[in-house]
Coordinates of C-alpha atoms and ligand atoms in Angstrom, one line a residue:
M1 CA 0.0 0.0 0.0
I2 CA 2.7 2.5 1.1
E3 CA 4.3 2.5 -2.4
K4 CA 1.2 3.8 -4.1
T5 CA 0.7 7.2 -5.5
V6 CA -1.5 9.8 -3.9
A7 CA -4.1 9.3 -6.6
Q8 CA -4.2 5.5 -5.9
L9 CA -4.2 5.9 -2.1
S10 CA -7.1 8.3 -2.4
G11 CA -9.1 5.6 -4.2
S12 CA -8.1 3.0 -1.6
L13 CA -9.3 5.4 1.2
N14 CA -12.6 6.1 -0.6
R15 CA -13.2 2.4 -1.1
G16 CA -12.4 1.7 2.5
D17 CA -9.6 -0.7 1.7
I18 CA -7.6 1.1 4.3
S19 CA -8.2 3.9 6.8
S20 CA -6.0 7.0 7.1
V21 CA -5.1 5.9 10.6
E22 CA -3.8 2.6 9.3
L23 CA -2.0 4.2 6.5
T24 CA -0.4 6.9 8.7
Q25 CA 0.7 4.2 11.2
A26 CA 2.3 2.2 8.3
Y27 CA 4.4 5.2 7.3
L28 CA 5.3 6.0 10.9
D29 CA 6.5 2.4 11.4
R30 CA 8.7 2.8 8.3
I31 CA 10.0 6.1 9.5
N32 CA 10.9 4.5 12.9
R33 CA 12.6 1.7 11.2
Y34 CA 14.5 3.5 8.4
N35 CA 15.1 7.1 9.5
S36 CA 18.2 6.2 11.5
T37 CA 19.8 5.0 8.2
L38 CA 18.5 7.8 5.9
N39 CA 18.3 10.8 8.2
A40 CA 15.4 12.1 6.1
F41 CA 13.3 13.4 9.0
V42 CA 14.4 15.9 11.6
T43 CA 11.1 15.8 13.4
V44 CA 8.4 13.1 13.5
C45 CA 5.0 14.1 14.8
E46 CA 3.5 10.8 15.6
E47 CA 0.8 11.9 17.9
T48 CA -0.5 14.8 15.9
A49 CA -0.3 12.7 12.7
L50 CA -2.5 10.0 14.2
T51 CA -5.0 12.6 15.5
Q52 CA -5.2 14.3 12.0
A53 CA -5.6 10.9 10.4
A54 CA -8.5 10.0 12.8
Q55 CA -10.1 13.4 11.9
A56 CA -9.7 12.6 8.2
D57 CA -11.3 9.2 8.7
A58 CA -14.2 10.9 10.5
A59 CA -14.6 13.5 7.8
R60 CA -14.7 10.8 5.1
A61 CA -17.3 8.8 7.1
D62 CA -19.3 12.0 7.1
G63 CA -19.3 12.0 3.3
R64 CA -16.4 14.5 2.7
T65 CA -14.1 13.4 -0.1
S66 CA -11.2 15.3 -1.5
P67 CA -8.1 13.9 -3.2
L68 CA -5.7 14.7 -0.3
L69 CA -8.0 13.8 2.6
G70 CA -6.2 11.5 4.9
I71 CA -3.0 11.3 2.8
P72 CA 0.3 11.3 4.8
L73 CA 2.7 14.1 4.0
A74 CA 6.1 15.4 5.0
H75 CA 7.0 19.1 5.0
K76 CA 10.5 20.4 4.3
D77 CA 11.7 22.0 7.6
I78 CA 11.8 25.4 6.0
F79 CA 8.0 25.8 6.3
C80 CA 6.8 27.2 9.6
T81 CA 4.6 24.9 11.6
S82 CA 2.6 26.1 14.6
G83 CA 3.8 24.5 17.8
I84 CA 6.3 22.2 16.0
K85 CA 10.0 22.9 15.6
T86 CA 11.1 24.6 12.3
S87 CA 14.9 24.4 12.1
C88 CA 15.7 25.2 8.5
G89 CA 18.6 22.8 8.9
S90 CA 20.4 25.2 11.1
K91 CA 21.8 25.4 14.6
M92 CA 20.5 29.0 14.5
L93 CA 16.9 27.7 14.5
H94 CA 17.5 24.3 16.2
N95 CA 15.0 25.3 18.9
F96 CA 12.7 27.6 17.0
I97 CA 9.0 27.0 17.4
A98 CA 6.9 29.2 15.0
P99 CA 3.6 30.6 16.4
Y100 CA 1.8 30.1 13.0
D101 CA 1.6 27.8 10.0
A102 CA 3.1 28.8 6.6
T103 CA 0.4 29.2 4.0
V104 CA 1.6 26.0 2.2
V105 CA 1.1 24.1 5.5
S106 CA -2.3 25.5 6.2
R107 CA -3.6 24.9 2.7
L108 CA -2.4 21.3 2.6
S109 CA -3.9 20.7 6.0
D110 CA -7.2 22.4 5.0
A111 CA -7.2 19.9 2.1
G112 CA -7.1 17.1 4.7
A113 CA -3.4 16.0 4.4
V114 CA -1.9 14.4 7.5
M115 CA 1.5 15.8 8.6
L116 CA 4.0 13.0 9.5
G117 CA 6.9 15.3 10.3
K118 CA 9.5 17.7 9.0
T119 CA 12.3 16.8 6.6
N120 CA 16.0 17.4 6.7
M121 CA 17.5 20.0 4.3
D122 CA 20.7 21.9 3.6
E123 CA 21.1 24.8 6.0
F124 CA 18.8 27.6 5.0
A125 CA 18.4 25.7 1.7
M126 CA 21.9 26.5 0.6
G127 CA 23.4 23.5 -1.1
S128 CA 23.0 20.7 -3.7
S129 CA 23.8 17.6 -1.6
N130 CA 22.1 18.0 1.8
E131 CA 25.5 17.9 3.4
T132 CA 25.3 21.4 4.9
S133 CA 22.5 20.5 7.4
Y134 CA 23.3 21.0 11.0
F135 CA 21.5 17.7 11.6
G136 CA 23.9 15.7 9.4
P137 CA 23.6 14.6 5.8
V138 CA 20.7 12.7 4.3
K139 CA 21.5 9.4 2.5
N140 CA 20.2 8.5 -0.9
P141 CA 17.9 5.4 -0.6
W142 CA 19.3 4.1 -3.9
D143 CA 22.8 3.9 -2.5
T144 CA 23.4 5.2 1.1
D145 CA 27.0 6.1 0.3
R146 CA 25.6 8.8 -2.0
V147 CA 23.9 12.2 -1.5
P148 CA 20.2 12.6 -2.2
G149 CA 20.8 16.0 -3.8
G150 CA 19.8 19.2 -2.2
S151 CA 18.5 21.3 -0.7
S152 CA 15.2 19.4 -0.4
G153 CA 17.0 16.1 0.0
G154 CA 15.1 14.9 3.1
S155 CA 11.8 15.2 1.3
A156 CA 13.2 13.5 -1.8
A157 CA 14.7 10.6 0.2
A158 CA 11.5 10.2 2.2
I159 CA 9.5 9.8 -1.1
A160 CA 12.0 7.5 -2.7
A161 CA 12.0 5.2 0.4
D162 CA 8.2 5.3 0.8
L163 CA 8.4 7.0 4.2
C164 CA 5.5 9.3 3.1
A165 CA 3.1 9.6 0.2
M166 CA 3.9 13.2 -0.7
A167 CA 6.2 15.9 0.4
T168 CA 6.9 19.6 0.0
G169 CA 10.1 21.2 -1.1
T170 CA 11.5 24.6 -2.1
D171 CA 13.5 25.5 -5.1
T172 CA 15.7 28.6 -5.4
G173 CA 18.1 27.3 -8.0
G174 CA 17.2 23.6 -8.4
S175 CA 16.4 22.3 -4.9
I176 CA 13.3 20.5 -5.8
R177 CA 14.3 19.2 -9.3
Q178 CA 17.9 18.1 -8.6
P179 CA 17.0 15.9 -5.6
A180 CA 14.0 14.6 -7.5
A181 CA 16.4 13.5 -10.2
F182 CA 18.9 11.9 -7.8
C183 CA 16.2 10.0 -6.0
G184 CA 14.2 8.8 -9.0
I185 CA 11.0 10.7 -8.2
T186 CA 8.9 13.6 -9.5
G187 CA 9.4 17.2 -8.5
L188 CA 7.8 20.5 -9.6
K189 CA 9.0 24.0 -9.2
P190 CA 6.1 26.2 -10.1
S191 CA 6.3 29.7 -11.6
Y192 CA 7.5 32.4 -9.3
G193 CA 4.5 33.7 -7.4
R194 CA 2.3 30.7 -8.1
I195 CA 2.5 29.5 -4.4
S196 CA 2.6 31.8 -1.4
R197 CA 6.0 32.2 0.3
W198 CA 4.4 33.3 3.6
G199 CA 5.8 31.4 6.5
M200 CA 8.5 29.8 4.3
I201 CA 11.9 30.9 5.7
A202 CA 13.4 33.2 3.1
F203 CA 16.7 32.4 1.4
A204 CA 16.6 34.5 -1.8
S205 CA 13.2 36.1 -2.0
S206 CA 13.1 36.8 -5.8
L207 CA 14.0 33.2 -6.6
D208 CA 12.4 31.0 -3.8
Q209 CA 9.4 28.9 -4.7
A210 CA 7.7 26.1 -3.0
G211 CA 6.5 23.0 -4.8
P212 CA 5.5 19.3 -4.6
I213 CA 7.8 16.3 -4.4
C214 CA 6.0 13.1 -5.1
K215 CA 5.7 9.9 -7.1
S216 CA 4.0 11.1 -10.3
A217 CA 3.0 14.1 -12.4
E218 CA -0.6 13.3 -11.5
D219 CA 0.2 13.6 -7.8
A220 CA 2.1 16.9 -8.4
A221 CA -1.1 18.2 -10.1
L222 CA -3.2 17.1 -7.1
M223 CA -0.8 18.8 -4.7
L224 CA -0.5 22.0 -6.7
N225 CA -4.3 22.2 -6.8
A226 CA -4.2 22.6 -3.0
M227 CA -1.0 24.7 -2.7
A228 CA -1.4 27.3 -5.5
G229 CA -3.2 30.6 -5.4
L230 CA -3.2 34.2 -4.3
D231 CA -2.4 34.9 -0.7
T232 CA -2.6 38.5 0.5
K233 CA 0.0 37.8 3.2
D234 CA 2.7 37.5 0.4
S235 CA 2.8 40.6 -1.8
T236 CA 4.8 38.7 -4.4
C237 CA 2.2 35.9 -4.7
A238 CA 0.6 36.2 -8.1
D239 CA -3.1 37.1 -8.7
V240 CA -3.4 34.5 -11.5
S241 CA -6.4 32.2 -11.3
V242 CA -5.7 28.6 -10.2
E243 CA -6.7 26.0 -12.8
D244 CA -7.6 22.4 -12.0
Y245 CA -4.2 21.1 -12.8
T246 CA -5.5 17.6 -13.3
A247 CA -7.9 18.7 -16.1
N248 CA -5.4 18.6 -19.0
L249 CA -3.3 15.7 -17.9
T250 CA -4.8 13.4 -20.5
N251 CA -4.4 15.8 -23.5
S252 CA -2.5 14.3 -26.3
V253 CA 1.1 15.6 -27.1
Q254 CA 0.4 15.1 -30.8
G255 CA 2.0 18.1 -32.6
L256 CA 3.7 19.4 -29.4
R257 CA 6.8 21.4 -30.2
I258 CA 9.6 20.4 -27.9
G259 CA 12.7 22.6 -27.7
I260 CA 16.0 20.8 -27.2
P261 CA 18.6 23.4 -25.9
R262 CA 21.9 22.8 -27.5
Q263 CA 23.6 24.2 -24.4
H264 CA 22.2 21.5 -22.3
F265 CA 23.6 18.7 -24.4
A266 CA 27.1 20.0 -24.5
E267 CA 30.4 19.4 -22.7
G268 CA 30.1 18.1 -19.1
L269 CA 27.0 16.0 -19.7
S270 CA 27.6 12.3 -18.8
P271 CA 26.9 10.0 -21.7
E272 CA 24.5 7.8 -19.7
V273 CA 22.3 10.8 -18.8
E274 CA 22.4 12.0 -22.4
Q275 CA 21.3 8.6 -23.7
A276 CA 18.4 8.3 -21.2
V277 CA 17.1 11.8 -21.9
R278 CA 17.4 11.2 -25.7
E279 CA 15.5 7.9 -25.4
A280 CA 12.8 9.8 -23.4
L281 CA 12.6 12.3 -26.2
G282 CA 12.1 9.4 -28.6
V283 CA 9.0 8.4 -26.6
Y284 CA 7.6 11.9 -27.2
E285 CA 8.4 11.6 -30.9
K286 CA 6.5 8.3 -31.1
L287 CA 3.6 10.1 -29.5
G288 CA 3.6 12.7 -32.3
A289 CA 5.6 15.5 -30.8
Q290 CA 8.2 17.4 -32.8
L291 CA 11.8 17.9 -31.6
I292 CA 13.3 21.3 -32.4
D293 CA 16.9 22.3 -31.6
I294 CA 17.0 25.7 -29.8
D295 CA 19.6 28.0 -28.2
L296 CA 19.7 29.4 -24.8
P297 CA 22.8 31.5 -25.5
N298 CA 23.2 33.1 -22.1
N299 CA 22.8 29.8 -20.1
H300 CA 26.5 29.7 -19.3
L301 CA 26.1 33.0 -17.3
S302 CA 23.3 31.7 -15.2
V303 CA 25.3 30.2 -12.4
S304 CA 27.5 33.3 -12.0
A305 CA 24.5 35.7 -12.0
Y306 CA 22.7 33.5 -9.5
Y307 CA 25.7 33.4 -7.1
V308 CA 25.6 37.2 -7.0
V309 CA 21.8 37.7 -6.7
A310 CA 21.0 34.8 -4.3
P311 CA 23.8 35.6 -1.8
A312 CA 22.9 39.3 -2.0
E313 CA 19.3 38.6 -1.1
A314 CA 20.3 36.0 1.5
S315 CA 22.6 38.5 3.2
A316 CA 19.7 40.8 3.7
N317 CA 17.2 38.0 4.7
L318 CA 19.5 36.4 7.2
S319 CA 20.3 39.7 9.0
R320 CA 17.2 39.0 11.2
F321 CA 19.0 36.2 12.9
D322 CA 20.8 38.2 15.5
G323 CA 20.5 36.3 18.7
V324 CA 17.8 38.7 19.9
R325 CA 14.6 37.8 18.1
Y326 CA 14.9 34.2 17.0
G327 CA 16.7 31.0 17.8
Y328 CA 20.3 30.6 18.9
R329 CA 21.9 33.0 21.3
C330 CA 25.6 32.5 22.4
D331 CA 26.3 31.9 26.1
N332 CA 27.5 34.7 28.4
P333 CA 27.9 37.6 25.9
V334 CA 30.0 40.5 27.4
D335 CA 28.1 43.2 25.5
L336 CA 25.6 43.6 22.7
E337 CA 28.2 43.5 19.9
D338 CA 29.7 40.3 21.3
M339 CA 26.2 38.8 21.4
Y340 CA 25.5 39.6 17.8
K341 CA 28.9 38.4 16.6
R342 CA 29.1 35.2 18.5
S343 CA 25.5 34.3 18.1
R344 CA 25.9 34.5 14.3
S345 CA 29.4 33.0 14.2
E346 CA 28.3 30.0 16.3
G347 CA 24.7 29.7 14.9
F348 CA 25.5 29.6 11.2
G349 CA 27.5 27.0 9.3
D350 CA 30.3 27.6 6.9
E351 CA 28.3 27.7 3.6
V352 CA 25.8 30.2 5.1
K353 CA 28.6 32.4 6.3
R354 CA 30.2 32.3 2.9
R355 CA 27.0 33.4 1.2
I356 CA 26.4 36.2 3.7
M357 CA 30.0 37.5 3.1
V358 CA 29.7 37.3 -0.7
G359 CA 26.3 38.9 -0.7
T360 CA 27.3 41.8 1.6
Y361 CA 30.3 42.4 -0.6
A362 CA 28.2 42.4 -3.8
L363 CA 25.8 44.9 -2.3
S364 CA 28.4 47.3 -0.9
A365 CA 28.5 50.8 -2.3
G366 CA 31.8 50.3 -4.2
F367 CA 30.8 47.0 -5.9
Y368 CA 27.0 47.3 -6.4
D369 CA 27.3 48.3 -10.1
A370 CA 30.0 45.9 -10.9
Y371 CA 28.3 42.8 -9.4
Y372 CA 24.7 43.2 -8.4
R373 CA 23.5 45.5 -11.2
K374 CA 25.4 43.4 -13.7
A375 CA 23.9 40.2 -12.5
Q376 CA 20.4 41.7 -12.8
K377 CA 21.2 42.6 -16.4
I378 CA 22.2 39.0 -17.1
R379 CA 19.0 37.9 -15.5
R380 CA 17.1 40.0 -18.0
L381 CA 19.1 38.4 -20.9
I382 CA 18.3 35.0 -19.6
K383 CA 14.6 35.8 -19.5
Q384 CA 14.8 37.1 -23.0
D385 CA 16.4 33.9 -24.2
F386 CA 13.4 31.9 -22.8
N387 CA 10.9 34.4 -24.3
A388 CA 12.5 33.9 -27.7
A389 CA 12.6 30.1 -27.3
F390 CA 8.9 30.0 -26.4
Q391 CA 8.1 31.8 -29.6
Q392 CA 9.3 28.6 -31.4
V393 CA 8.4 25.8 -29.0
D394 CA 5.8 24.8 -26.4
I395 CA 8.1 23.2 -23.9
I396 CA 11.8 22.8 -23.3
I397 CA 13.3 19.5 -22.4
G398 CA 16.8 18.5 -21.3
P399 CA 18.6 16.7 -18.5
T400 CA 18.0 17.9 -14.9
S401 CA 21.6 17.3 -13.7
P402 CA 24.7 16.5 -15.7
H403 CA 25.2 13.2 -13.8
T404 CA 23.6 10.8 -11.3
A405 CA 24.0 11.1 -7.5
F406 CA 27.6 11.5 -6.3
N407 CA 29.3 10.1 -3.2
L408 CA 28.9 11.8 0.2
G409 CA 32.0 14.0 0.7
A410 CA 33.0 13.9 -3.0
K411 CA 32.5 17.6 -3.7
T412 CA 34.5 19.8 -1.3
D413 CA 35.1 22.8 -3.6
P414 CA 32.2 25.2 -3.2
V415 CA 32.3 26.2 -6.9
A416 CA 32.1 22.6 -8.0
M417 CA 29.0 22.3 -5.9
Y418 CA 27.6 25.5 -7.4
L419 CA 27.9 24.1 -10.9
E420 CA 25.5 21.3 -9.9
D421 CA 22.6 23.6 -10.9
I422 CA 23.9 24.4 -14.4
Y423 CA 20.6 23.2 -16.1
T424 CA 18.1 24.3 -13.5
I425 CA 19.2 27.7 -12.2
A426 CA 18.3 29.8 -15.2
V427 CA 14.6 28.7 -14.7
N428 CA 14.6 30.4 -11.3
L429 CA 16.2 33.5 -12.6
A430 CA 13.5 33.7 -15.3
G431 CA 10.7 32.8 -12.8
L432 CA 9.5 29.9 -15.0
P433 CA 7.9 26.5 -14.0
G434 CA 10.2 23.5 -14.2
M435 CA 9.9 19.9 -13.4
S436 CA 12.0 16.7 -13.1
V437 CA 10.8 13.2 -13.9
P438 CA 12.7 9.9 -13.8
V439 CA 13.8 8.6 -17.2
G440 CA 16.2 5.8 -16.5
L441 CA 19.0 4.3 -14.5
A442 CA 22.8 4.3 -14.8
N443 CA 24.7 1.8 -12.7
G444 CA 21.5 1.5 -10.5
L445 CA 21.2 5.2 -10.0
P446 CA 18.2 7.3 -11.2
I447 CA 18.4 9.9 -14.1
G448 CA 16.1 12.9 -14.3
M449 CA 14.6 14.7 -17.3
H450 CA 14.0 18.4 -16.9
L451 CA 10.9 20.0 -18.5
V452 CA 10.4 23.8 -18.6
A453 CA 7.3 25.7 -19.7
S454 CA 6.4 29.3 -20.1
D455 CA 5.1 31.5 -17.2
F456 CA 2.2 30.0 -15.4
A457 CA 1.9 27.1 -17.9
E458 CA 2.0 24.5 -15.1
S459 CA -0.9 22.7 -16.7
R460 CA 1.0 22.1 -19.9
L461 CA 4.1 21.0 -18.0
L462 CA 2.1 18.5 -15.9
N463 CA 0.3 17.3 -19.0
V464 CA 3.6 16.6 -20.9
A465 CA 5.2 14.9 -17.9
H466 CA 2.0 12.8 -17.3
Q467 CA 2.0 11.6 -20.9
F468 CA 5.5 10.3 -20.5
Q469 CA 4.6 8.5 -17.3
L470 CA 1.5 7.0 -19.0
N471 CA 3.8 5.4 -21.6
T472 CA 6.8 4.4 -19.4
D473 CA 7.5 2.8 -16.1
W474 CA 10.5 4.7 -14.8
H475 CA 8.5 6.6 -12.2
R476 CA 7.3 3.3 -10.8
L477 CA 10.8 2.0 -10.0
R478 CA 11.7 2.2 -6.3
A479 CA 15.0 1.9 -4.5
T480 CA 15.6 -1.7 -3.4
G481 CA 16.1 -2.5 0.3
F482 CA 13.8 -0.8 2.8
T483 CA 11.5 -3.7 2.2
E484 CA 9.9 -4.0 5.7
G485 CA 6.2 -3.1 5.4
R486 CA 6.3 -2.7 1.7
Ligands
LIG1 N1 22.1 24.7 -5.0 C1 21.7 26.0 -5.0 C2 22.2 26.8 -3.9 O1 23.0 26.2 -3.2 C3 20.2 26.1 -5.0 C4 19.6 25.8 -3.7 C5 18.1 25.9 -3.7 O2 17.4 25.8 -4.8 N2 17.5 26.1 -2.5 O3 22.0 27.9 -3.7

């Protein structure tokens, strides 16, 4: 049962094959058994989960049905949860208990989802491997010597090992899509503004976006239906009407124009990943889609521009963590300045400090024009590249990552880690929706395909991903091991 998709579980709950309490207990048992190996959860809410599950069962018995009612879910620990610790993977917030729920959390709970717990992540969502977490690295269920990807690695590993039915993540430069690729599951980063950021701890406010991490495009559509929409508490949340994202899933892709960016099939791409993505493109061709080579000429500037914009915004956002208002405060400060300095030096990890320093430097009066303004100009060029491409094609497809999951500890150079997002980061700079779906295995490790649509075209993105999943079985493969209760 626990390996089923949300759509399937919803049917099982409606038919009475299983209750939400039984299903919730089954996932809790697996978390208890396997979390010590995977380190995917930082908090497990056993009691509240069983209470919510009982409420969902009662609501169903009263005749209420909705697709997420009674479905067990995990939230990335970046989303504030009332009364339950929200650590953001940091010592700075290791004891922080928010007094309110993030909009994403309240919307999913209003839809009837049951919260199993909070998942591990890179500290303040900075990273591509989940190794920067204060709570230790997450392990990839496909090979526990390898990283799950980051920063939403806890959510991705939890889905891949069937420790929950669905999960949330956030994506600032690739943090939903890259871990989805490394863990062989489905992840969607919606358009900027599609989902409220209220109560989601800010990293880089002009890039951050929440999204679903799950087992299929259909499940991503069901989750997006609950998560999307205007929220007056977030002024950057878009006033664009929410569609029923399941409505177009079954549309044919006959005549669909798929853009293949030359720059995403160039040097640096591993041959196995290239082959798997090209075979997936062949599936679309058989279904009547047309493949068109396109250019994204400024893609090579995206990582550099991102590593000015994102740290600049992070340095401003993280200034609130001063030992006074939230979280960690150093012991026995001698005066106010000592308290600020030591609380921040002791509370933040190395990668976070590196970003704060880079960001502060890029925003300083003498360097603002040389770095920040320049990066914003590049951002505009990148957006224009996509606009031009979408004149020619309906969707853009390439690899999510140049390779499969790497070994824990393998990347010690920060710049090598930054290059992990070479195919995903431009999508955040342009504010577009992007998605990763599994398309194969290389040496037993999953490979992800990256799909990008134009602004607010999530419906099309999900349709194109779903059509692939209707015609292939890659999304059904699960990591071996972790068999107890399966
Ligand atoms: N890997 C990128 C970074 O470290 C993106 C992270 C993210 O999307 N949150 O900033």
